[in-house]
Amino acid sequence: MSYKKCDYKNLKELCNNVFERFGYNKEDSNIITDVLLMADLYGIESHGIQRLVLYYNGIKNGRIKVNSKMKVIKETPLSVLVDGNKEMGQLVSKNSMDIAINKAKISGFGMAVVKNSNHFGISGYYAKMAADQGFIGISMTNTQAVVLPTYSKRRMLGTNPIAISMPAKPIPFLLDMSTSVVTRGKMEVYSKNNEPIPEGWALDEEGKIITDSKKIIEITDREGLGGILPLGGHSEKFGGHKGYGLGLAVEMFTSILSGGFTSDNVRFSKGVDGVSHTFIAIDYGMFGDKNEIEKRMSDYMQKLRDSEKVQGASRIYTHGEKEIEAYNDRIKNGIPVNQNTIKEIEDICDYLKLDIARYK
Amino acid sequence: MSYKKCDYKNLKELCNNVFERFGYNKEDSNIITDVLLMADLYGIESHGIQRLVLYYNGIKNGRIKVNSKMKVIKETPLSVLVDGNKEMGQLVSKNSMDIAINKAKISGFGMAVVKNSNHFGISGYYAKMAADQGFIGISMTNTQAVVLPTYSKRRMLGTNPIAISMPAKPIPFLLDMSTSVVTRGKMEVYSKNNEPIPEGWALDEEGKIITDSKKIIEITDREGLGGILPLGGHSEKFGGHKGYGLGLAVEMFTSILSGGFTSDNVRFSKGVDGVSHTFIAIDYGMFGDKNEIEKRMSDYMQKLRDSEKVQGASRIYTHGEKEIEAYNDRIKNGIPVNQNTIKEIEDICDYLKLDIARYK
């Protein structure tokens, strides 16, 4: 599968115009576009513009309600429970993390729990929002169930990502990870590229190892058995029960606290939607001088990067480093977009009567 | 290696008497004993009475200071920073989690960050303290560095466990996991039993896969290279960078926030000690009716346990279930203790002039 490098500014204008055609105002279009393209800038193709078609379909089938607004249901000085009212996930999430950050500014801690929302893009975007303002940021979401509990062949859990971020120099700490061995989005990219997936990522309907990327995408798109394995793999030997437990913990923090749908009840295909998110901001100034704490984090991360490499390894990374390097490169040299994705974007532009040539 | 079943009450009396001989009063001896034996009752042999010798050595060499008391350095309504002053880890930790719980009772959230402490036993003990009082409990600790960052052959991170607990019926949620593919304690048990470890748990000094359990214990006991792999294994293919990132996140929450030693600077053998812990309690009543939230968690966990099993699997567990079943069995039928551990206990009793026959 070939890629075409697209200029960031052109893609941004394209996305903004697409979302405005969908009925969003300029400010909201900008937020949605920023979250979406940040994934591409960070090199996380799976969650970037290749998912434009997902949002397009969501709006067409009413899963995402364009004119809906999130509503605060319950609030304390430290907490807020939000009903997303099927608003676009990026808007609900940006606003909810802003509330959590504001509470942390006043009280030291803020936590927003959200139900009835939609796909929010990359989890790391929201965790980093907090870090950019000098807090530890945590964000989580449940998703449609695609992950198997240890020793189960029914997918019961979402890929349930956790992101954690904290300021550090020269590169902030930004961990953004699904609690499964791999994300569904990454398998979508394998499928678009006609590549097999490695043994140990997923099981088929009969609970057997599967390597056909197209087939596993089909399996997880329809009702039935089979799915992705939790981080640590298919048994307890290498800690599969840990990935399963982390996925369950994310479910607890999102759908269980919010009263939203648990992942096994989220069915995008049926329009029975509503994922749940949680956003946390912690002011680490509660524990000491913030500059000193940040310096300790920066120094330790540098030591990790400087430690002795195994044979054949070129570098030891800390989390967030690859993303920042990809960002710098792509802002300058453009974002590689898969030809299949370009075809999807062309179809959307056709439908919306947007002249794609303008953005090329 | 053969095991002998020992009565819980006898082991409890034995441990209490050992800790009293070390100079602890009855109340403190009881706390230390309770944490230690809870591991054995939960079936987590690696962190139970087999570690008595570790505490015994720690007290003998001054790493654990018997008459020291932890001190609060900084406090807000939501937070406390504690200097453990090299007190026994279980006592520092029980007290610090109590502080976090009390803050959550008043404000909805409490977080205690601790430096200069010692081994605290099983992380789950403290998370479950919070769950037992109707809170979400989280506990973490760093440890002596035994874990390799992805593509590094120098151990820079501890096994850095995270425990998360929440009430549910009939069995509470209790996830207690190291962020490495396996704990050092588990490898200690393999070593005591003269069994090889699986390929994919650890690398030797040259960064190559190692299966010799005695050798990997030796390697991690002395200065140098080699160590345990993070959850997800040795590369990014199966998510090793995620386990590495979780370990780093635990380091951030413990040593970085507290200003204690990062795992790479913790050297038990040199008496340069001081691990850091973090304890969090969250009142989920901030987000809705607590009974309803607990019911949602109970129902979802039941659905997980009831989902379709892969061929050959006898059960699907939720986290905490094995522990509660082991607890019920061992209270009734006794705790299996490794003969090597019994020999170690006999030596300690000899030294302390305790008559081991009394506890048999």
XYZ file of C-alpha atoms in Angstrom:
720
model
C 0.000 0.000 0.000
C 1.443 3.332 -1.032
C 1.335 6.576 0.893
C 1.107 10.171 -0.260
C 2.597 12.999 1.785
C 0.025 15.675 2.464
C 0.698 19.129 3.851
C -0.564 19.557 7.425
C -2.148 22.948 6.726
C -4.089 21.566 3.757
C -5.337 18.580 5.726
C -6.342 20.924 8.530
C -8.312 23.142 6.183
C -9.913 20.068 4.621
C -10.980 18.605 7.962
C -12.229 21.964 9.208
C -14.341 22.360 6.103
C -15.656 18.807 6.364
C -16.749 19.335 9.955
C -18.258 22.731 9.151
C -20.281 21.100 6.367
C -21.449 18.604 8.961
C -22.874 21.570 10.874
C -20.197 22.398 13.460
C -19.175 26.003 14.053
C -15.602 27.120 13.403
C -14.444 26.710 17.001
C -15.811 23.187 17.377
C -14.545 22.149 13.932
C -11.116 23.343 15.005
C -11.164 21.245 18.177
C -12.268 18.086 16.363
C -9.690 18.643 13.621
C -6.927 19.322 16.130
C -7.533 16.037 17.994
C -7.809 14.057 14.761
C -4.699 15.433 13.078
C -2.650 15.350 16.275
C -2.767 11.565 15.910
C -1.277 11.830 12.401
C 1.287 14.388 13.551
C 2.278 12.032 16.380
C 2.673 9.207 13.849
C -0.385 7.315 15.134
C -1.952 6.757 11.722
C -4.554 4.351 13.131
C -6.313 7.147 15.051
C -5.841 9.992 12.582
C -7.463 11.051 9.370
C -7.961 7.398 8.365
C -10.830 7.504 10.866
C -12.566 10.449 9.190
C -14.894 7.956 7.534
C -15.867 6.626 10.958
C -17.039 10.068 12.105
C -18.710 10.666 8.751
C -20.645 7.404 9.109
C -21.430 8.163 12.730
C -23.011 11.474 11.815
C -24.893 9.991 8.859
C -26.456 7.213 10.936
C -27.254 9.427 13.918
C -24.815 7.820 16.325
C -23.120 11.212 16.624
C -25.636 14.033 17.116
C -24.274 17.256 15.631
C -26.490 19.692 17.507
C -26.415 17.918 20.830
C -24.634 19.382 23.841
C -23.132 17.558 26.809
C -24.781 18.132 30.192
C -23.398 18.130 33.726
C -25.463 15.728 35.848
C -23.668 15.857 39.176
C -20.857 18.034 40.471
C -18.662 18.476 43.546
C -15.554 20.653 44.021
C -13.437 17.683 42.855
C -15.688 15.860 40.452
C -18.163 16.061 37.645
C -20.441 13.472 36.061
C -21.237 14.345 32.464
C -23.867 13.037 30.042
C -22.288 13.370 26.598
C -25.725 13.300 24.962
C -24.133 11.656 21.895
C -22.202 14.822 21.079
C -18.952 14.410 19.109
C -16.496 12.657 21.464
C -13.687 15.175 20.940
C -15.897 18.086 22.053
C -17.263 16.298 25.113
C -13.763 15.206 26.041
C -11.983 18.520 25.566
C -14.646 20.255 27.663
C -14.623 17.580 30.351
C -10.844 17.617 30.711
C -11.010 21.427 30.924
C -13.421 21.062 33.850
C -11.098 18.538 35.552
C -8.101 20.867 35.064
C -10.003 23.837 36.475
C -10.939 21.823 39.544
C -7.314 20.764 39.980
C -6.255 24.423 39.755
C -8.551 25.272 42.662
C -8.484 22.093 44.769
C -5.448 20.093 43.641
C -7.484 17.316 42.023
C -10.204 17.117 39.411
C -11.983 14.125 37.908
C -14.575 14.094 35.135
C -16.540 10.928 34.371
C -18.532 10.895 31.126
C -21.214 8.613 29.675
C -23.044 8.513 26.323
C -20.152 9.969 24.377
C -18.518 8.934 21.098
C -15.021 7.982 19.872
C -12.682 10.633 21.252
C -9.607 10.027 19.068
C -6.258 9.544 20.801
C -6.476 9.278 24.556
C -3.109 10.996 24.912
C -4.499 14.290 23.590
C -6.471 14.878 26.791
C -3.809 13.652 29.212
C -1.351 16.015 27.541
C -3.801 18.938 27.832
C -3.332 18.625 31.607
C 0.445 18.206 31.359
C 0.666 21.324 29.168
C -0.810 23.252 32.078
C 1.461 21.751 34.716
C -0.593 18.814 35.987
C -0.415 15.056 35.829
C -3.101 14.176 33.312
C -4.866 10.833 32.986
C -7.463 9.914 30.396
C -9.255 6.656 29.703
C -12.130 5.414 27.608
C -14.014 2.225 27.033
C -14.804 1.204 23.441
C -16.870 -1.316 21.535
C -15.924 -4.761 22.919
C -13.131 -6.308 20.861
C -10.924 -7.793 23.608
C -11.164 -11.257 25.173
C -10.911 -11.820 28.932
C -8.228 -14.405 29.751
C -9.510 -17.879 28.727
C -12.687 -16.449 27.146
C -13.524 -16.476 23.437
C -16.202 -13.795 23.749
C -15.053 -10.217 23.394
C -16.255 -8.445 26.511
C -13.852 -5.526 26.933
C -12.874 -2.597 24.765
C -9.262 -1.927 23.893
C -9.758 0.477 26.810
C -6.769 2.805 26.473
C -5.090 4.650 29.339
C -3.002 7.755 28.783
C -0.810 9.343 31.451
C 1.195 12.514 30.949
C 3.467 14.774 32.995
C 5.720 17.689 32.057
C 9.437 16.944 31.615
C 12.324 18.408 29.651
C 13.190 18.222 26.807
C 10.283 15.857 26.179
C 7.187 15.407 28.344
C 6.164 11.975 29.567
C 3.235 10.814 27.469
C 2.183 7.200 27.780
C -0.816 6.374 25.593
C -1.577 2.678 25.454
C -4.434 0.334 24.835
C -4.736 -2.359 27.484
C -4.882 -4.941 24.693
C -1.807 -6.393 23.018
C -2.612 -4.170 20.035
C -5.301 -1.637 19.085
C -8.066 -2.384 16.632
C -6.929 0.694 14.706
C -3.484 -0.836 14.202
C -5.075 -3.999 12.814
C -7.202 -1.802 10.503
C -3.943 -0.434 9.086
C -2.609 -4.003 8.591
C -5.865 -4.865 6.844
C -5.721 -1.808 4.568
C -2.141 -2.778 3.701
C -3.070 -6.448 3.112
C -0.553 -7.641 5.702
C -1.023 -10.578 8.085
C -0.992 -9.858 11.822
C 1.543 -11.623 14.102
C 0.550 -14.797 15.931
C -0.481 -13.839 19.445
C -2.530 -10.722 18.724
C -5.969 -12.253 18.272
C -8.147 -15.389 18.413
C -10.838 -16.396 15.906
C -14.443 -17.444 16.614
C -13.249 -20.831 17.827
C -10.670 -19.407 20.171
C -7.740 -20.307 17.893
C -4.809 -18.039 16.926
C -5.610 -15.987 13.798
C -3.233 -14.062 11.498
C -5.613 -12.915 8.730
C -6.019 -9.170 9.321
C -9.058 -8.783 7.071
C -10.808 -11.659 8.793
C -10.189 -10.387 12.320
C -11.540 -6.964 11.311
C -14.661 -8.694 9.910
C -15.012 -10.801 13.046
C -14.880 -7.794 15.340
C -17.320 -5.909 13.094
C -20.144 -8.414 13.466
C -21.877 -10.192 16.322
C -20.201 -13.307 17.641
C -17.040 -14.706 19.130
C -13.312 -14.085 18.639
C -11.279 -10.939 19.197
C -8.072 -9.250 20.295
C -5.979 -10.560 23.190
C -5.229 -8.458 26.260
C -1.715 -7.087 26.856
C 0.356 -10.088 27.996
C -1.304 -12.508 25.547
C -3.587 -15.491 25.736
C -2.597 -17.056 29.062
C -1.289 -16.165 32.504
C 2.233 -17.329 31.629
C 3.221 -13.935 30.231
C 0.713 -11.884 32.178
C -2.391 -11.886 29.951
C -4.464 -11.640 33.128
C -2.739 -8.314 33.842
C -3.802 -6.748 30.554
C -7.284 -8.157 31.178
C -7.263 -6.618 34.663
C -6.136 -3.233 33.377
C -8.916 -3.320 30.786
C -11.396 -4.138 33.553
C -10.003 -1.300 35.700
C -10.580 1.119 32.796
C -14.128 -0.224 32.496
C -14.579 0.443 36.224
C -13.318 4.026 35.947
C -15.427 4.789 32.844
C -18.689 2.895 32.263
C -19.171 1.553 35.790
C -18.702 4.928 37.510
C -20.622 6.855 34.839
C -23.516 4.419 34.447
C -22.874 4.265 30.706
C -22.781 1.166 28.530
C -20.123 -1.385 29.401
C -18.007 -2.257 26.336
C -19.981 -5.451 25.664
C -23.107 -3.320 25.218
C -21.554 -0.737 22.925
C -22.615 -1.608 19.356
C -21.626 1.044 16.866
C -23.103 -0.963 14.013
C -26.524 -0.971 15.658
C -26.471 2.678 16.622
C -26.593 1.588 20.262
C -23.651 3.719 21.095
C -22.352 5.604 24.033
C -18.835 5.096 25.193
C -17.663 6.385 28.567
C -14.522 8.342 29.388
C -12.672 9.475 32.507
C -10.368 12.476 32.782
C -8.183 13.208 35.802
C -5.899 16.147 36.609
C -3.592 16.091 39.645
C -1.634 19.094 40.880
C 1.659 17.544 41.992
C 2.485 20.825 43.688
C 0.642 19.207 46.617
C 3.759 17.071 47.137
C 6.564 19.583 46.745
C 8.150 22.211 44.502
C 6.857 21.621 40.986
C 10.115 22.563 39.268
C 12.056 20.118 41.427
C 9.573 17.334 40.735
C 9.719 18.009 36.983
C 13.524 18.046 37.102
C 13.547 14.659 38.824
C 11.279 13.272 36.095
C 13.422 14.789 33.333
C 16.658 13.445 34.842
C 15.285 9.963 35.328
C 13.885 9.782 31.788
C 17.277 10.893 30.456
C 18.936 8.062 32.408
C 16.532 5.579 30.858
C 17.311 6.836 27.356
C 21.048 6.684 28.116
C 21.077 3.124 29.509
C 22.992 0.328 27.717
C 21.202 -0.976 24.633
C 20.723 -4.642 23.728
C 22.496 -5.777 20.575
C 20.806 -4.530 17.418
C 18.810 -1.772 19.106
C 19.475 1.734 17.850
C 17.807 3.710 20.637
C 15.995 3.492 23.930
C 12.942 5.717 23.896
C 10.857 7.244 26.629
C 7.111 7.556 26.104
C 6.160 10.602 24.091
C 9.566 10.921 22.432
C 8.585 9.213 19.176
C 5.427 11.306 19.030
C 7.267 14.617 19.448
C 9.849 13.641 16.820
C 7.114 12.579 14.406
C 5.309 15.857 15.109
C 8.366 17.951 14.239
C 8.979 15.951 11.097
C 5.400 16.016 9.843
C 4.786 19.683 10.483
C 7.826 20.316 8.264
C 7.667 17.492 5.714
C 4.007 16.547 5.566
C 1.788 13.737 6.818
C 1.864 10.388 4.964
C -1.701 9.341 4.100
C -2.612 5.846 2.902
C -4.079 5.731 -0.651
C -7.142 3.866 0.647
C -7.753 6.670 3.112
C -7.353 9.254 0.335
C -10.044 7.400 -1.620
C -12.338 7.537 1.424
C -11.699 11.259 1.825
C -12.483 11.820 -1.863
C -15.824 10.067 -1.408
C -16.642 12.229 1.601
C -15.705 15.376 -0.333
C -17.914 14.236 -3.221
C -20.846 13.776 -0.872
C -20.283 17.128 0.820
C -19.660 18.906 -2.504
C -16.179 19.942 -1.420
C -13.543 20.380 -4.123
C -10.737 18.049 -3.004
C -8.338 19.644 -5.497
C -8.214 22.713 -3.248
C -6.500 20.732 -0.514
C -3.913 18.922 -2.583
C 10.434 -29.149 46.483
C 7.985 -30.363 49.065
C 5.538 -28.288 51.052
C 4.225 -28.659 54.582
C 0.770 -27.419 55.532
C 0.941 -25.110 58.526
C -1.982 -23.894 60.568
C -2.710 -20.187 60.030
C -3.094 -19.462 63.750
C 0.260 -21.062 64.542
C 2.028 -19.117 61.796
C 0.379 -15.953 63.024
C 1.569 -16.533 66.575
C 5.036 -17.375 65.294
C 5.278 -14.197 63.185
C 3.889 -12.042 65.974
C 6.462 -13.430 68.378
C 9.274 -12.950 65.855
C 8.357 -9.308 65.317
C 7.942 -8.728 69.052
C 11.436 -10.137 69.605
C 12.634 -7.667 66.980
C 11.291 -4.915 69.255
C 7.821 -4.136 67.879
C 4.872 -3.734 70.224
C 1.888 -6.090 69.987
C -0.173 -3.771 67.774
C 2.590 -3.165 65.243
C 3.592 -6.839 65.214
C -0.010 -7.662 64.413
C -0.103 -5.275 61.446
C 3.155 -6.583 59.982
C 2.048 -10.188 60.489
C -1.360 -9.509 58.971
C 0.114 -8.070 55.760
C 2.697 -10.857 55.489
C 0.326 -13.760 56.049
C -2.444 -12.225 53.911
C -0.135 -12.960 50.965
C 0.023 -16.634 51.954
C -3.718 -16.759 52.608
C -4.294 -15.248 49.151
C -2.053 -17.918 47.628
C 0.722 -15.441 46.776
C 3.547 -17.502 48.278
C 6.205 -15.216 46.778
C 5.237 -12.320 49.044
C 4.329 -14.255 52.167
C 6.232 -15.897 54.974
C 8.975 -16.935 52.506
C 10.053 -13.287 52.791
C 10.390 -13.360 56.588
C 14.129 -13.794 56.106
C 14.198 -10.584 54.047
C 12.732 -8.558 56.909
C 14.967 -10.355 59.398
C 18.044 -9.426 57.324
C 16.755 -5.889 56.838
C 16.482 -5.367 60.586
C 19.866 -6.975 61.276
C 21.690 -4.761 58.765
C 19.891 -1.568 59.758
C 18.008 -1.100 56.504
C 14.790 -1.336 58.533
C 14.913 0.809 61.691
C 12.761 -0.757 64.385
C 12.326 2.310 66.564
C 11.883 4.803 63.750
C 8.557 6.500 63.072
C 7.264 7.935 59.808
C 6.810 11.695 59.631
C 4.380 13.894 57.699
C 6.388 16.472 55.718
C 3.645 18.292 53.809
C -0.119 18.097 53.979
C -3.214 19.506 52.260
C -6.887 18.472 52.639
C -6.365 15.982 49.784
C -2.746 14.982 50.113
C 0.092 14.028 52.376
C 3.807 13.623 51.739
C 5.366 11.171 54.187
C 8.973 10.426 55.085
C 9.002 6.761 56.077
C 12.225 7.255 58.039
C 13.171 3.640 57.243
C 10.364 2.313 59.424
C 8.980 -1.135 58.533
C 7.181 -0.737 55.189
C 3.950 -2.376 56.351
C 3.557 0.097 59.223
C 4.304 3.167 57.086
C 1.940 1.902 54.413
C -0.987 0.958 56.647
C -0.798 4.364 58.340
C -0.442 6.248 55.053
C -3.391 4.494 53.433
C -5.415 5.247 56.587
C -4.613 8.931 56.098
C -5.641 8.769 52.411
C -8.922 7.032 53.337
C -9.699 9.612 56.014
C -9.144 12.419 53.512
C -11.424 10.668 51.011
C -14.082 10.373 53.716
C -14.015 14.145 54.197
C -13.189 15.449 50.700
C -13.887 12.598 48.274
C -10.237 12.005 47.440
C -7.064 11.291 49.367
C -3.529 10.630 48.183
C -0.486 9.743 50.273
C 2.980 9.758 48.735
C 5.761 8.157 50.753
C 9.566 8.110 50.507
C 12.295 6.323 52.458
C 10.173 3.321 53.271
C 10.834 -0.414 53.040
C 9.269 -3.444 51.325
C 5.561 -3.228 52.061
C 4.484 -6.797 51.187
C 1.583 -7.249 48.766
C 0.377 -4.044 47.175
C -3.181 -5.371 47.103
C -3.407 -5.285 50.905
C -3.557 -1.484 50.936
C -5.826 -1.079 47.901
C -8.255 -3.504 49.534
C -8.152 -1.551 52.829
C -9.833 1.279 50.914
C -12.300 -1.037 49.133
C -13.271 -2.568 52.493
C -14.404 0.905 53.566
C -16.319 1.664 50.365
C -13.706 3.446 48.278
C -11.743 2.747 45.138
C -8.269 1.999 46.465
C -5.023 2.263 44.521
C -1.571 1.401 45.798
C 1.797 1.396 44.093
C 5.428 1.064 45.032
C 8.787 1.210 43.354
C 11.353 -1.465 44.223
C 15.010 -2.244 43.694
C 15.618 -2.054 39.912
C 15.251 -5.485 38.316
C 13.320 -4.601 35.137
C 14.753 -3.621 31.747
C 13.360 -0.705 29.714
C 12.451 -1.821 26.177
C 15.709 -2.425 24.222
C 17.903 -1.807 27.286
C 20.010 -4.429 29.030
C 20.404 -2.367 32.208
C 17.764 -2.831 34.848
C 16.445 0.625 35.617
C 12.916 0.041 36.900
C 11.477 -1.920 39.789
C 8.798 -4.518 39.237
C 6.686 -1.522 40.295
C 3.353 -3.120 41.170
C -0.034 -1.430 40.913
C -3.046 -2.620 42.875
C -6.591 -1.399 42.267
C -9.604 -2.497 44.299
C -13.312 -1.744 44.464
C -16.195 -3.377 46.349
C -18.353 -5.862 44.415
C -20.493 -8.894 45.251
C -19.910 -11.735 45.828
C -16.220 -10.973 45.282
C -14.548 -7.556 45.315
C -12.418 -6.419 42.384
C -8.779 -6.726 43.421
C -6.166 -6.354 40.720
C -2.637 -6.649 42.088
C 0.001 -6.818 39.373
C 3.628 -6.069 38.816
C 4.245 -4.045 35.668
C 6.878 -6.611 34.675
C 6.072 -9.856 32.886
C 6.653 -11.620 36.212
C 7.631 -10.633 39.766
C 11.062 -11.258 41.214
C 9.300 -13.071 44.059
C 7.808 -15.559 41.608
C 11.252 -16.247 40.166
C 12.553 -16.727 43.740
C 9.979 -19.498 44.126
C 11.132 -21.094 40.827
C 14.696 -20.883 42.086
C 13.843 -22.471 45.461
C 12.086 -25.259 43.558
C 14.997 -25.707 41.109
C 12.758 -25.082 38.107
C 13.721 -23.213 34.929
C 11.810 -20.039 34.049
C 9.994 -19.751 30.676
C 11.726 -18.100 27.714
C 10.568 -14.497 27.572
C 10.664 -13.590 31.251
C 14.220 -12.279 31.537
C 17.468 -11.387 29.765
C 21.007 -12.148 30.980
C 23.961 -9.724 31.272
C 24.426 -9.807 27.520
C 20.808 -9.081 26.750
C 20.061 -12.673 25.714
C 17.037 -14.776 26.798
C 17.764 -16.671 30.058
C 15.879 -19.629 31.589
C 18.125 -20.484 34.568
C 16.154 -19.290 37.607
C 19.089 -19.462 40.026
C 21.260 -17.453 37.664
C 18.705 -14.701 37.089
C 18.247 -14.361 40.870
C 22.036 -14.044 41.236
C 22.196 -11.524 38.390
C 19.553 -9.319 39.937
C 21.216 -9.598 43.343
C 24.518 -8.084 42.260
C 25.636 -4.985 40.360
C 25.535 -5.181 36.591
C 23.371 -5.864 33.589
C 20.479 -8.212 32.811
C 17.063 -8.472 34.387
C 13.332 -9.088 34.079
C 11.336 -7.980 31.015
C 8.414 -5.580 31.280
C 4.829 -6.822 30.778
C 4.496 -7.387 27.020
C 7.986 -8.826 26.618
C 11.253 -7.821 24.997
C 10.013 -5.792 22.005
C 7.192 -3.526 20.893
C 5.568 -6.321 18.843
C 3.560 -7.590 21.816
C 3.525 -4.330 23.752
C 6.707 -4.485 25.859
C 6.836 -0.687 25.658
C 3.468 -0.626 27.451
C 4.724 -2.574 30.457
C 7.808 -0.352 30.438
C 5.559 2.733 30.341
C 3.405 1.487 33.208
C 6.554 0.842 35.253
C 7.708 4.381 34.493
C 4.280 5.758 35.446
C 4.548 3.974 38.816
C 8.014 5.475 39.239
C 6.497 8.918 38.531
C 3.735 8.448 41.106
C 6.112 7.119 43.778
C 9.785 8.170 43.742
C 9.446 11.192 41.443
C 6.584 12.792 43.382
C 8.017 11.858 46.782
C 11.638 12.789 46.083
C 12.752 9.327 47.166
C 15.242 7.082 45.406
C 14.310 6.025 41.879
C 14.441 2.225 41.505
C 17.910 2.328 39.903
C 19.248 3.924 43.094
C 17.614 1.503 45.518
C 20.279 -0.970 46.602
C 19.132 -3.248 49.387
C 22.439 -5.062 49.432
C 24.329 -1.838 50.155
C 21.916 -0.596 52.783
C 21.162 2.362 50.497
C 17.498 1.739 50.768
C 14.305 3.669 50.688
C 11.522 2.658 48.374
C 8.605 4.988 47.675
C 4.894 4.216 47.729
C 1.675 5.940 46.717
C -1.777 5.299 48.162
C -4.994 6.709 46.730
C -8.594 6.513 47.932
C -11.477 7.766 45.779
C -15.055 8.109 47.010
C -17.084 7.042 43.975
C -20.160 8.412 45.698
C -19.092 11.651 43.969
C -20.444 10.112 40.747
C -23.721 8.560 41.849
C -25.423 6.198 44.270
C -22.749 3.912 45.680
C -24.986 0.832 45.810
C -25.935 1.254 42.168
C -22.313 1.679 41.118
C -21.298 -1.421 43.087
C -24.156 -3.395 41.546
C -23.033 -2.410 38.055
C -19.514 -3.615 38.869
C -20.831 -6.877 40.367
C -23.079 -7.572 37.365
C -20.366 -6.856 34.819
C -17.830 -9.057 36.630
C -20.399 -11.862 36.699
C -20.869 -11.509 32.927
C -17.125 -11.807 32.429
C -16.982 -14.971 34.534
C -19.960 -16.396 32.618
C -18.599 -15.698 29.097
C -17.775 -18.584 26.710
C -14.522 -20.345 27.541
C -11.807 -21.292 25.053
C -11.258 -25.016 24.633
C -9.427 -26.562 27.566
C -10.126 -23.720 30.000
C -12.005 -24.687 33.137
C -12.953 -21.207 34.352
C -12.811 -17.514 33.621
C -11.760 -15.608 36.707
C -12.149 -12.017 37.743
C -9.341 -10.376 39.694
C -9.476 -11.138 43.391
C -11.498 -14.335 42.931
C -8.535 -16.719 43.194
C -7.305 -14.843 46.239
C -10.622 -15.089 48.107
C -10.935 -18.797 47.273
C -7.382 -19.449 48.435
C -8.115 -17.467 51.599
C -11.160 -19.573 52.461
C -9.262 -22.786 51.775
C -6.156 -21.865 53.742
C -7.960 -20.534 56.794
C -9.658 -23.952 56.965
C -6.984 -26.338 55.677
C -3.718 -24.583 56.428
C -1.035 -22.712 54.491
C 1.463 -24.721 52.416
C 5.002 -23.643 53.322
C 8.063 -24.579 51.244
C 10.616 -26.753 53.128
C 13.374 -24.244 52.284
C 11.329 -21.519 53.898
C 10.733 -23.696 56.972
C 14.509 -24.108 57.286
C 14.922 -20.320 57.120
C 12.261 -19.847 59.792
C 13.999 -22.414 62.020
C 17.247 -20.456 61.719
C 15.476 -17.229 62.665
C 13.838 -18.937 65.664
C 17.236 -20.282 66.730
C 18.717 -16.815 66.595
C 15.810 -15.262 68.480
C 15.696 -18.136 71.018
C 12.139 -18.999 70.058
C 11.044 -22.617 70.406
C 9.786 -23.491 66.923
C 8.148 -26.670 68.252
C 5.507 -24.474 69.894
C 4.200 -23.391 66.470
C 4.105 -26.762 64.738
